[in-house]
Coordinates of C-alpha atoms in Angstrom, one line a residue:
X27 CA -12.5 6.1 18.6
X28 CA -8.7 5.8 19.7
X29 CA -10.7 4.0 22.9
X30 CA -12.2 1.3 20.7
X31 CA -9.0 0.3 19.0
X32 CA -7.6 -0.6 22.4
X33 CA -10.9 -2.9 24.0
X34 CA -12.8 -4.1 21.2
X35 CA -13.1 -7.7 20.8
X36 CA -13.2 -10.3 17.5
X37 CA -16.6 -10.4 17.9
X38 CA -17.3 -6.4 18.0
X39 CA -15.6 -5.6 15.5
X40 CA -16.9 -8.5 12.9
X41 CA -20.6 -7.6 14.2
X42 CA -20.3 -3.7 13.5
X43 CA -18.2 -4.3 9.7
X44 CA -21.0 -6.5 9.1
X45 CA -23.7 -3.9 10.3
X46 CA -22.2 -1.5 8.2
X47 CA -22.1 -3.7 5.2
X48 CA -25.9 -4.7 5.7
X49 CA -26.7 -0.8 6.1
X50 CA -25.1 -0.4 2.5
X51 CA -26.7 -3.2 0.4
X52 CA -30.0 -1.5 1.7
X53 CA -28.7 2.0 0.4
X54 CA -27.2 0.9 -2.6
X55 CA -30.3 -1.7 -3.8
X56 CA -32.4 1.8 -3.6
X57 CA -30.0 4.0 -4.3
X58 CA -28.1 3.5 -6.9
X59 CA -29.5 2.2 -10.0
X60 CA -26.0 0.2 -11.9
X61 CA -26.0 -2.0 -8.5
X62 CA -30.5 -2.5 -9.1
X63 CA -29.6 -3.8 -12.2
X64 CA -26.5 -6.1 -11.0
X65 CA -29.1 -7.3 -8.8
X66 CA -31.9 -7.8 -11.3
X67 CA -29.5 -9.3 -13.7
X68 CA -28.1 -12.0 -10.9
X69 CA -31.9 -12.9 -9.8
X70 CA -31.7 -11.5 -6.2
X71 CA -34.2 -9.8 -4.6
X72 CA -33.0 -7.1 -2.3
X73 CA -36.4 -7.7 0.1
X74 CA -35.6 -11.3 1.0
X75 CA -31.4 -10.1 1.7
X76 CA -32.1 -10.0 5.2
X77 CA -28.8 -11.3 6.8
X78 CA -25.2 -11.1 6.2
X79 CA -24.7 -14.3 5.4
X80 CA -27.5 -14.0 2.7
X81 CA -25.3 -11.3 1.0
X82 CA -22.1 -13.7 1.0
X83 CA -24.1 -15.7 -1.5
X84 CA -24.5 -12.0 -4.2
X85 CA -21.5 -12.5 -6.5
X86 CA -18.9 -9.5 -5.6
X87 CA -18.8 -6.7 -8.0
X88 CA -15.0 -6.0 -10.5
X89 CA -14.3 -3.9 -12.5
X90 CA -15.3 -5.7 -15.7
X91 CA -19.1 -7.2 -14.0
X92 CA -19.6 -3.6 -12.6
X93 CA -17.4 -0.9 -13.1
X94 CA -17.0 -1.4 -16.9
X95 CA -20.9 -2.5 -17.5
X96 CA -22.5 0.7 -17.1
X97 CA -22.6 4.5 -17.3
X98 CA -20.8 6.5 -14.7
X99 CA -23.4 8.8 -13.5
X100 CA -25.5 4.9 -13.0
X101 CA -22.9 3.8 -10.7
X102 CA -23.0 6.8 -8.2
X103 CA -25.4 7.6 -5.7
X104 CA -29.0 8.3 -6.8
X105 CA -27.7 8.3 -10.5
X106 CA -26.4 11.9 -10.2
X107 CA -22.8 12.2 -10.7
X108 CA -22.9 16.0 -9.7
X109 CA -24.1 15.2 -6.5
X110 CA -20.1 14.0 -6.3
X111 CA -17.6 17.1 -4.9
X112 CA -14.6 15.7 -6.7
X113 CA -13.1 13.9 -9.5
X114 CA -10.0 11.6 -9.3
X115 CA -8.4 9.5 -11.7
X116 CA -6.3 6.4 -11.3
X117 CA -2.6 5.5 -12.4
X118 CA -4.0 3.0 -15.4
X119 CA -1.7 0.6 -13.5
X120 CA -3.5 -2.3 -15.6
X121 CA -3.7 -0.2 -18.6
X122 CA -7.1 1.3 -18.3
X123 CA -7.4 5.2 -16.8
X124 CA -10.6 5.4 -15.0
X125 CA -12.9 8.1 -13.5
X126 CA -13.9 8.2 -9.7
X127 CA -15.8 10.4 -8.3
X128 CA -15.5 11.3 -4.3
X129 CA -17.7 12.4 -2.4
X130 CA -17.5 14.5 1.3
X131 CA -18.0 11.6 3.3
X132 CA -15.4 9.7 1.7
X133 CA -13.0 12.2 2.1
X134 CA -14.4 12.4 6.1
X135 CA -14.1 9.1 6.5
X136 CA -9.9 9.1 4.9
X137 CA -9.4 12.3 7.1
X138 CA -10.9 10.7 10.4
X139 CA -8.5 7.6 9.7
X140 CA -5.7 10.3 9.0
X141 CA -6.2 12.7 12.0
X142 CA -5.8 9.3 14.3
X143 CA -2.4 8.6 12.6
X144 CA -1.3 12.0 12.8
X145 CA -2.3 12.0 16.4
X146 CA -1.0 8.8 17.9
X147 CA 2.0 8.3 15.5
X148 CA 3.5 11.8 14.3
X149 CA 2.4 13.6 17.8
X150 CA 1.1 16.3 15.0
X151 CA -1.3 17.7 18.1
X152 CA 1.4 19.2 19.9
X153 CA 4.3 19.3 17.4
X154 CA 4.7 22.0 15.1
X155 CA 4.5 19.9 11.7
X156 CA 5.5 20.7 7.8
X157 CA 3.5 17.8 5.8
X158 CA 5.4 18.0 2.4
X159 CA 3.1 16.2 0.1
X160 CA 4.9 13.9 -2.7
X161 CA 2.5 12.3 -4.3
X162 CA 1.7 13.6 -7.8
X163 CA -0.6 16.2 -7.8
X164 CA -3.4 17.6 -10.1
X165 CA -5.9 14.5 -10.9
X166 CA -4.3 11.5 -8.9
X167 CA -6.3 10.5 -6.6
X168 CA -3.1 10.1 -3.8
X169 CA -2.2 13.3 -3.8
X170 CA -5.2 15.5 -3.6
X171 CA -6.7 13.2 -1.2
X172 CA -3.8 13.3 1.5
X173 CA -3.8 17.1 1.2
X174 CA -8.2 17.0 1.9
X175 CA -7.7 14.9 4.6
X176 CA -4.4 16.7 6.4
X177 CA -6.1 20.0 5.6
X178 CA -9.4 18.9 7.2
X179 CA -7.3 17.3 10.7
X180 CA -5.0 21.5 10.3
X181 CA -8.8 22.9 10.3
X182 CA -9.4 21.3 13.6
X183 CA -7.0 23.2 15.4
X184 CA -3.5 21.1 15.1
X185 CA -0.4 23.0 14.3
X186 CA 0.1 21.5 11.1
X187 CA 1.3 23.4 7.8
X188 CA 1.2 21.6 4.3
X189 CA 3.1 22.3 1.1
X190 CA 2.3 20.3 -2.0
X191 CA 5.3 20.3 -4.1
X192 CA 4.6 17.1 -6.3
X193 CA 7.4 15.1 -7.3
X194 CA 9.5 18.0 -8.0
X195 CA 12.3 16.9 -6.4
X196 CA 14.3 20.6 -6.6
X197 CA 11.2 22.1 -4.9
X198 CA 11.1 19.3 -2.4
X199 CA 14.4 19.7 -1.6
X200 CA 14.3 23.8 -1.3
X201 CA 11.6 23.8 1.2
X202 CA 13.5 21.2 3.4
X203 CA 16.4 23.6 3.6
X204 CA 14.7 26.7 3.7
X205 CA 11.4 25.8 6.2
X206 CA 12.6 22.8 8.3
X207 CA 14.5 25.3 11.3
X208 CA 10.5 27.0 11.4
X209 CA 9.0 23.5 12.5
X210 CA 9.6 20.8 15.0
X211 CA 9.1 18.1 12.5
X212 CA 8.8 17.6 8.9
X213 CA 6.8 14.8 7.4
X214 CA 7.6 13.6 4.5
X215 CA 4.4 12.0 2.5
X216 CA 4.8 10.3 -0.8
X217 CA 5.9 6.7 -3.0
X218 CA 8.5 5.2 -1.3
X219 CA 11.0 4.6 -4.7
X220 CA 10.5 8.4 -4.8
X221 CA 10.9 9.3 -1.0
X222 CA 14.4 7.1 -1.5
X223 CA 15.4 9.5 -4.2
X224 CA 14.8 12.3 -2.2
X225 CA 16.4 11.2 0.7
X226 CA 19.9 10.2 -1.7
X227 CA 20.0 13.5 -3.8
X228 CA 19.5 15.6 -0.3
X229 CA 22.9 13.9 1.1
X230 CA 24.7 15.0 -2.2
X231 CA 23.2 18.1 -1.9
X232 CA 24.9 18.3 2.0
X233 CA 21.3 18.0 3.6
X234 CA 21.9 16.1 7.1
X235 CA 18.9 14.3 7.7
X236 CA 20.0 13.5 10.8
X237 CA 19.8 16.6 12.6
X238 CA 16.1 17.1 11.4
X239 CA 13.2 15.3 13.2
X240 CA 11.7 13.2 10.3
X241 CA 8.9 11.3 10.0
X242 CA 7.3 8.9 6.9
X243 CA 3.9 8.3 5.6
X244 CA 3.9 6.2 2.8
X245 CA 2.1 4.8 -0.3
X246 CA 1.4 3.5 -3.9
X247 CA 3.5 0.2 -3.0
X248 CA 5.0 -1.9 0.0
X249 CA 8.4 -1.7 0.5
X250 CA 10.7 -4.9 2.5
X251 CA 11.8 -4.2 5.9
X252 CA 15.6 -4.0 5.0
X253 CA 14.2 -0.4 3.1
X254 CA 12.6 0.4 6.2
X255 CA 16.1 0.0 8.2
X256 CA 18.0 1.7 5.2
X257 CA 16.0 4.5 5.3
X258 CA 16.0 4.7 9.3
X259 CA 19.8 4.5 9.3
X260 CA 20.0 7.0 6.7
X261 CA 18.2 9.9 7.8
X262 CA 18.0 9.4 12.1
X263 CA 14.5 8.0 12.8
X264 CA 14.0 7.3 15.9
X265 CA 11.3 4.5 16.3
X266 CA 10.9 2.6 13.1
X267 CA 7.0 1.6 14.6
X268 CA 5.7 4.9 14.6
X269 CA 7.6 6.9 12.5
X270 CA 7.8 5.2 8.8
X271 CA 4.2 4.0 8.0
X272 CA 2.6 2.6 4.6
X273 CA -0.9 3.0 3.9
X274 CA -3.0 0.7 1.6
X275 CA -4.8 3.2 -0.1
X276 CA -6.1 2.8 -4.0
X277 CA -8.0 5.4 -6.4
X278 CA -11.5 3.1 -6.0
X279 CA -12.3 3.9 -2.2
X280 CA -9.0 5.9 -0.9
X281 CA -7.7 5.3 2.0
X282 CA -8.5 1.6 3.3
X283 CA -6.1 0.6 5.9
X284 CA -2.5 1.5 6.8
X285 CA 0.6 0.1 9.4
X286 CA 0.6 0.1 13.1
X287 CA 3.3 -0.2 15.5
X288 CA 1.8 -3.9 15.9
X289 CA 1.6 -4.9 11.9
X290 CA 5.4 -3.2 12.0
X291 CA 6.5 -4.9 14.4
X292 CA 4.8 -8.6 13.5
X293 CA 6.0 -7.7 9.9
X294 CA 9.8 -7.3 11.1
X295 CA 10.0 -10.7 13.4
X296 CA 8.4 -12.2 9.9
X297 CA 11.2 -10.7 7.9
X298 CA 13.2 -11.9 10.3
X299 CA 12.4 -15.7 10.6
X300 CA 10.8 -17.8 8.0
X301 CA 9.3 -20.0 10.3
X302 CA 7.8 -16.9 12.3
X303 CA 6.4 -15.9 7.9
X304 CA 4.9 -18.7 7.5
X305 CA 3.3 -19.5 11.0
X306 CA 2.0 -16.1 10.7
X307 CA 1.5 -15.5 7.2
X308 CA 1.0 -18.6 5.5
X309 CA 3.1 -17.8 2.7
X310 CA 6.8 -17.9 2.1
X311 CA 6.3 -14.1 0.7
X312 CA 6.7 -11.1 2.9
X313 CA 3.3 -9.1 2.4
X314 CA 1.7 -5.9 3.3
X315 CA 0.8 -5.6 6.7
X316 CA -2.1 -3.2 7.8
X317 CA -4.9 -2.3 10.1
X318 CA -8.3 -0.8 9.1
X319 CA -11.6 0.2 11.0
X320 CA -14.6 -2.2 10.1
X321 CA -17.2 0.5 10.7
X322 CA -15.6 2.4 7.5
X323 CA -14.0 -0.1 5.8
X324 CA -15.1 -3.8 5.6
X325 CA -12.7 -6.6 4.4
X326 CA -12.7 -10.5 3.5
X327 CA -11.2 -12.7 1.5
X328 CA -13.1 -15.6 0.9
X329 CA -11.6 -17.0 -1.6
X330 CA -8.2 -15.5 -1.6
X331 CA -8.9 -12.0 -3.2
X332 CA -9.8 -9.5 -1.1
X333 CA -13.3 -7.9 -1.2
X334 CA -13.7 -4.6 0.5
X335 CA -17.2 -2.5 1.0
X336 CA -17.0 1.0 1.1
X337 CA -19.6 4.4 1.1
X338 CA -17.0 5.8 -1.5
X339 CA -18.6 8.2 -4.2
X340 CA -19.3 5.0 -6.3
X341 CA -20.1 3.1 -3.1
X342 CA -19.0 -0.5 -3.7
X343 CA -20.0 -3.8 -1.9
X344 CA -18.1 -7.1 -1.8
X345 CA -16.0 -5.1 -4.2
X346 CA -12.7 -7.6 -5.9
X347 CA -9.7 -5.4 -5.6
X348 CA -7.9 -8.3 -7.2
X349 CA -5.3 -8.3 -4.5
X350 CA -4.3 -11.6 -3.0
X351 CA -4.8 -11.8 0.7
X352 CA -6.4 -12.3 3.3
X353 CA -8.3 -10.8 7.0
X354 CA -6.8 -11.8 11.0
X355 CA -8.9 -11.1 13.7
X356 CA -7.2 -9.8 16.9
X357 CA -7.2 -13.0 18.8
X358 CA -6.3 -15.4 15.8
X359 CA -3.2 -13.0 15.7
X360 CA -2.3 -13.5 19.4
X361 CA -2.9 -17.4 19.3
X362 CA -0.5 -17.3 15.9
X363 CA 1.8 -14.8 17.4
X364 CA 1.6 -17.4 21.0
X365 CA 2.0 -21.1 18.7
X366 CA 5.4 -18.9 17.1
X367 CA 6.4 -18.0 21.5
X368 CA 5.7 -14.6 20.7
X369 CA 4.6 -12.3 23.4
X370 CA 2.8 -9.6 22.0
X371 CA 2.0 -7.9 25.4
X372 CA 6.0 -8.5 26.2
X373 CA 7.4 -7.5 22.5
X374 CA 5.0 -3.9 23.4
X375 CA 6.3 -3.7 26.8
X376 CA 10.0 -4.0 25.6
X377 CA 9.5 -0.8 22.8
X378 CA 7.1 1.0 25.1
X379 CA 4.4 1.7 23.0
X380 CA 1.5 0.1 25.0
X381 CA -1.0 2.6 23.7
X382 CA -0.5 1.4 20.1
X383 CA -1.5 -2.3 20.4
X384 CA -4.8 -1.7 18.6
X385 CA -7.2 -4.8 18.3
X386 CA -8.3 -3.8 15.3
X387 CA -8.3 -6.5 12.5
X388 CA -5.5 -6.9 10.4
X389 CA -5.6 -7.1 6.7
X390 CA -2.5 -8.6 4.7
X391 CA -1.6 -8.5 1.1
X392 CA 0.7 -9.5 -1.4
X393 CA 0.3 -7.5 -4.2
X394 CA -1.8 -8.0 -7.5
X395 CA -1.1 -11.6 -8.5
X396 CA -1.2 -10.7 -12.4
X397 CA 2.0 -8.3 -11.5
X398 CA 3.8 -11.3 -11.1
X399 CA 6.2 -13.2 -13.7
X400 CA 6.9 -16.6 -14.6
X401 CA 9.7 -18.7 -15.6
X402 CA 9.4 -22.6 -16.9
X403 CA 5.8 -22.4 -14.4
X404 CA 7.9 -20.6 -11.2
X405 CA 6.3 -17.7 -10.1
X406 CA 8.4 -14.5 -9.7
X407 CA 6.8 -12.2 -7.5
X408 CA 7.4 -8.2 -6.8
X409 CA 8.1 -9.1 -3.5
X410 CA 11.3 -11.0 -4.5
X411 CA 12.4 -7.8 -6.6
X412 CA 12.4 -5.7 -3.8
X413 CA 14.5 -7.9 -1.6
X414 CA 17.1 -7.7 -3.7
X415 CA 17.0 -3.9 -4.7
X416 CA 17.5 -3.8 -1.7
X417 CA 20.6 -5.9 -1.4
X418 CA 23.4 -2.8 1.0
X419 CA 25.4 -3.9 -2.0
X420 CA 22.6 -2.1 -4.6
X421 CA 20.7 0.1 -2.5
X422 CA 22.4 3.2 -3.1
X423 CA 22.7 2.9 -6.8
X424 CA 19.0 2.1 -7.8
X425 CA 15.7 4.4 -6.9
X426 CA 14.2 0.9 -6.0
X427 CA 12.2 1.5 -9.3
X428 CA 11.4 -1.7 -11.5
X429 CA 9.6 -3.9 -14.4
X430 CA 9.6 -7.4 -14.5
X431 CA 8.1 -9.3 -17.0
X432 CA 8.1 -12.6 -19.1
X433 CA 9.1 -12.5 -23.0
X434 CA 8.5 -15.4 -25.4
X435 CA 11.8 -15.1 -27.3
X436 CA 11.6 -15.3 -31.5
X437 CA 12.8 -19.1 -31.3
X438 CA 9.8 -19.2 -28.6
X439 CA 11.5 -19.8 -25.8
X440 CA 10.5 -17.9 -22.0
X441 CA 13.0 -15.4 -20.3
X442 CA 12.6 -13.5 -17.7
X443 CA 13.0 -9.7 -17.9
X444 CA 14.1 -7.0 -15.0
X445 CA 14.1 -3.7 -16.3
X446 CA 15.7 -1.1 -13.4
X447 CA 15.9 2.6 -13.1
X448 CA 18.9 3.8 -11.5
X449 CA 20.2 6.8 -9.6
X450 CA 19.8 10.1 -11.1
X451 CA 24.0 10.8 -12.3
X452 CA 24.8 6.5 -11.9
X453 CA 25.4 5.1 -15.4
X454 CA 24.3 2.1 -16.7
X455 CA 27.1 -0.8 -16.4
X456 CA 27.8 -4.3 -17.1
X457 CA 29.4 -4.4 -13.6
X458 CA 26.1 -2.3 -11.8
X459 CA 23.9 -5.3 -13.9
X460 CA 26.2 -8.3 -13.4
X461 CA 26.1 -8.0 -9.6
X462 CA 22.3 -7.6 -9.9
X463 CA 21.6 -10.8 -11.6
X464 CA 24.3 -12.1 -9.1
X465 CA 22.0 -11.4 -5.9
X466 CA 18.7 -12.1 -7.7
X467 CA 19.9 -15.9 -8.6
X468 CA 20.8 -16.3 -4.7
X469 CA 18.4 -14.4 -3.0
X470 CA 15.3 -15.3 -5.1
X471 CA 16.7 -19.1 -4.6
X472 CA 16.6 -18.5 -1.4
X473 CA 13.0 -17.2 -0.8
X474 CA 11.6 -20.1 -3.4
X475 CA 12.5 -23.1 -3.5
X476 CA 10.5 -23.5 -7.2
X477 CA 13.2 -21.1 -8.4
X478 CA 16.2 -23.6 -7.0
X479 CA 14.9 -26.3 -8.4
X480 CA 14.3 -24.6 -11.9
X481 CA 17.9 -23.6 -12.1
X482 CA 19.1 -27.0 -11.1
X483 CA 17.4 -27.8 -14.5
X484 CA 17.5 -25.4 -17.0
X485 CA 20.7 -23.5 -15.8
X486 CA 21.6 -19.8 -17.1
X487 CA 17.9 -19.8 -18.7
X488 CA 16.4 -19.0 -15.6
X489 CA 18.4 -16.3 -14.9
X490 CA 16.8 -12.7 -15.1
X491 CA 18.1 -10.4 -18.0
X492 CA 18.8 -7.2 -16.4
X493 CA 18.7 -3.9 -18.1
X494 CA 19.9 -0.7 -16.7
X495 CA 17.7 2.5 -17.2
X496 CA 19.3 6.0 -16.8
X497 CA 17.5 8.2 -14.4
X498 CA 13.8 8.9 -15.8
X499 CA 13.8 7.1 -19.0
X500 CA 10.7 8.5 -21.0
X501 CA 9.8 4.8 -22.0
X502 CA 10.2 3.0 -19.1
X503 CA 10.4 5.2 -16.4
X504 CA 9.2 8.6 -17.2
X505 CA 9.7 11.4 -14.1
X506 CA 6.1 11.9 -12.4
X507 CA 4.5 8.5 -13.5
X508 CA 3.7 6.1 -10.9
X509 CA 3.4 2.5 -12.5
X510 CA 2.7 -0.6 -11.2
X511 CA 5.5 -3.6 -11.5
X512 CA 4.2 -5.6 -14.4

């Protein structure tokens, strides 16, 4: 496959994603009968869907048209929800815990994706490699789906050993100090708020990061690029390109996409320039930056959501993950990357990673726009928060943990509402909170000019109200709960 990602062309890759989605509709019009009845219901007849394009004109499926609307065992292949070989739940990030069921190709397909990371990233072939899985375990679908996957690529002959602590950070940190002198390399696999926390209380506890060979692989949420530094300062990495990667992963299909040295290193000049943002990103907002395989997973965003299809264990076409983004092709990245004078072939000459400028398509995100908040009609987005988390002046006394929201006060009037989790042994302070608001007014100003302008007018009442939360606050921010900013 590895061969592919290298040569393919636009064209290749748009012809076999589209195969693949064709291939599917045909399954899933006979297969499984939820999606004969969404078709039935929306007046299409499977026999005259002939072409790709003629399936662009089928409304997508949601969760409310599709998911919600029928029986479980309806929406799985054949009817038969025994036929599945696993359950997994997910977070309830918008309130609503749901029940997906996973079959052994799925979990093929996330392990094929994973071994080709392991291989060309974390040199797990010929390293001798501790995967200490972070990711909450027992029904989440993250963590029992990384330890399938890696346990599948260990099957296969590669000197990999995995432990599957949780987010038990004790445990975590007790198998570091007692396991890492038996491997070459430790990878450390969880949320990234969470992997922060680990790396903090491992200094207080005299761990020197440094010394071991340490590798990331990331997911649950995107992170800004001045984490990415702080935690490659921190703890010795050597090549931030290879060796601290995000995967866009959700409980619905698993494993979609993930970063490449090239989405990295575009994401990093972006970061870097707002010009280079916008000429490559459209939007003043850093997003997630990832690369995914067409012939498992097949993206577009045709109206500014992005739709994936996917042979999952509910196998979903045209599917609205409700995230705002959008799909580049290969060669609309180089003439982007060329109208900003970047040399891609250069930029990968410089770093010497030749072998990891995959043509593979490139799909970008920015999060769930419902996460968002609002002040006087200014949008607020996640994105914003984490830039100035992640402010050197902050960084080390927040787990990067947050909730933003907008409040209609009792006299009716809108504020805007950051809630924060801090350190585990750093008290809540006026002075901690203070300098908080303090970057968010100049930072956020600076990333949106809305938010200027609204201050110019309304003053102080556009100003976030910060409130400090001790370490693992049941009500906010419980230990082993993964939420969603909202």
């Amino acid at each position: 496959m590895i061969n592919s990602y290298l040569n393919n062309q636009n064209d290749s890759w748009k012809n076999s994603g589209q195969q693949m989605v064709m291939e599917l509709f045909q399954q899933m019009a006979e297969r499984v009968p939820a999606y004969k009845d969404f078709l039935r219901k929306n007046k299409v007849d499977a026999e005259k869907v002939t072409s790709f394009e003629h399936i662009q004109n089928i409304p997508p499926i949601d969760k409310p048209s599709y998911i919600d609307a029928y029986p479980l065992d309806a929406l799985c292949w054949d009817g038969e929800l025994a036929n599945s070989h696993l359950i997994s739940t997910s977070s309830g990030s918008t309130g609503i815990s749901y029940l997906w069921p996973r079959s052994s190709e799925q979990t093929l397909q996330i392990a094929i994706i994973s071994e080709i990371l392991y291989r060309e990233f974390f040199e797990a072939h010929r390293r001798k490699t501790l995967f200490i899985i972070t990711f909450a375990m027992g029904t989440w679908a993250a963590g029992t789906s990384t330890l399938m996957a890696t346990d599948w690529v260990a099957q296969k002959g590669y000197p990999i050993t995995i432990v599957t602590p949780g987010m038990d950070k004790t445990e975590i940190l007790r198998i570091v100090k007692e396991a890492n002198k038996y491997y070459e390399q430790l990878i450390l696999v969880g949320y990234p708020p969470f992997i922060k926390d680990v790396i903090d209380s491992g200094l207080e506890q005299g761990i020197n990061w440094q010394q071991l060979r340490l590798k990331f692989f990331l997911g649950g949420e995107s992170f800004t690029e001045n984490w990415r530094s702080h935690i490659q300062n921190t703890t010795g990495v050597k090549n931030p390109l290879t060796d601290i990667v995000n995967m866009y992963a959700s409980a619905d299909v698993g494993l979609m996409a993930h970063e490449t040295a090239l989405t990295i290193l575009l994401r990093r000049l972006a970061a870097s320039d707002s010009k280079i943002l916008e000429g490559l990103f459209s939007d003043k907002r850093l997003p997630s930056v990832n690369q995914f395989d067409p012939r498992l997973r097949f993206f577009e965003s045709p109206q500014g959501e992005l739709l994936v299809s996917s042979r999952s264990g509910i196998p979903l076409l045209r599917y609205n993950t409700k995230d705002v983004g959008d799909v580049l092709y290969f060669e609309d990245v180089k003439l982007r990357c060329l109208e900003q004078e970047i040399d891609l072939q250069k930029e990968f000459n410089n770093v010497d990673s030749q072998r990891l400028l995959w043509q593979l398509p490139i799909v970008y995100l920015f999060g769930r726009g419902k996460f968002s908040a609002t002040i006087y009609a200014t949008n607020i987005y996640p994105e914003y928060v984490k830039v100035v988390l992640d402010n050197p002046n902050i960084i080390n006394q927040t787990t990067g943990k947050f909730h933003l929201k907008t409040q209609e006060e009792i006299d009716y009037s809108q504020s805007l509402h950051l809630h924060i989790e801090l350190k585990e042994g750093v008290e809540p302070n006026d002075h901690i909170a203070d300098e908080i608001q303090r970057i968010f007014i100049a930072q956020v100003s600076q990333l949106s000019s809305e938010y200027s302008d609204t201050i110019s007018i309304v003053g102080a009442k556009a100003y976030p109200k910060v409130a400090l939360y001790k370490y693992g606050n049941s009500n906010y921010f419980p230990v082993g709960v993964t939420k969603k900013h909202a």
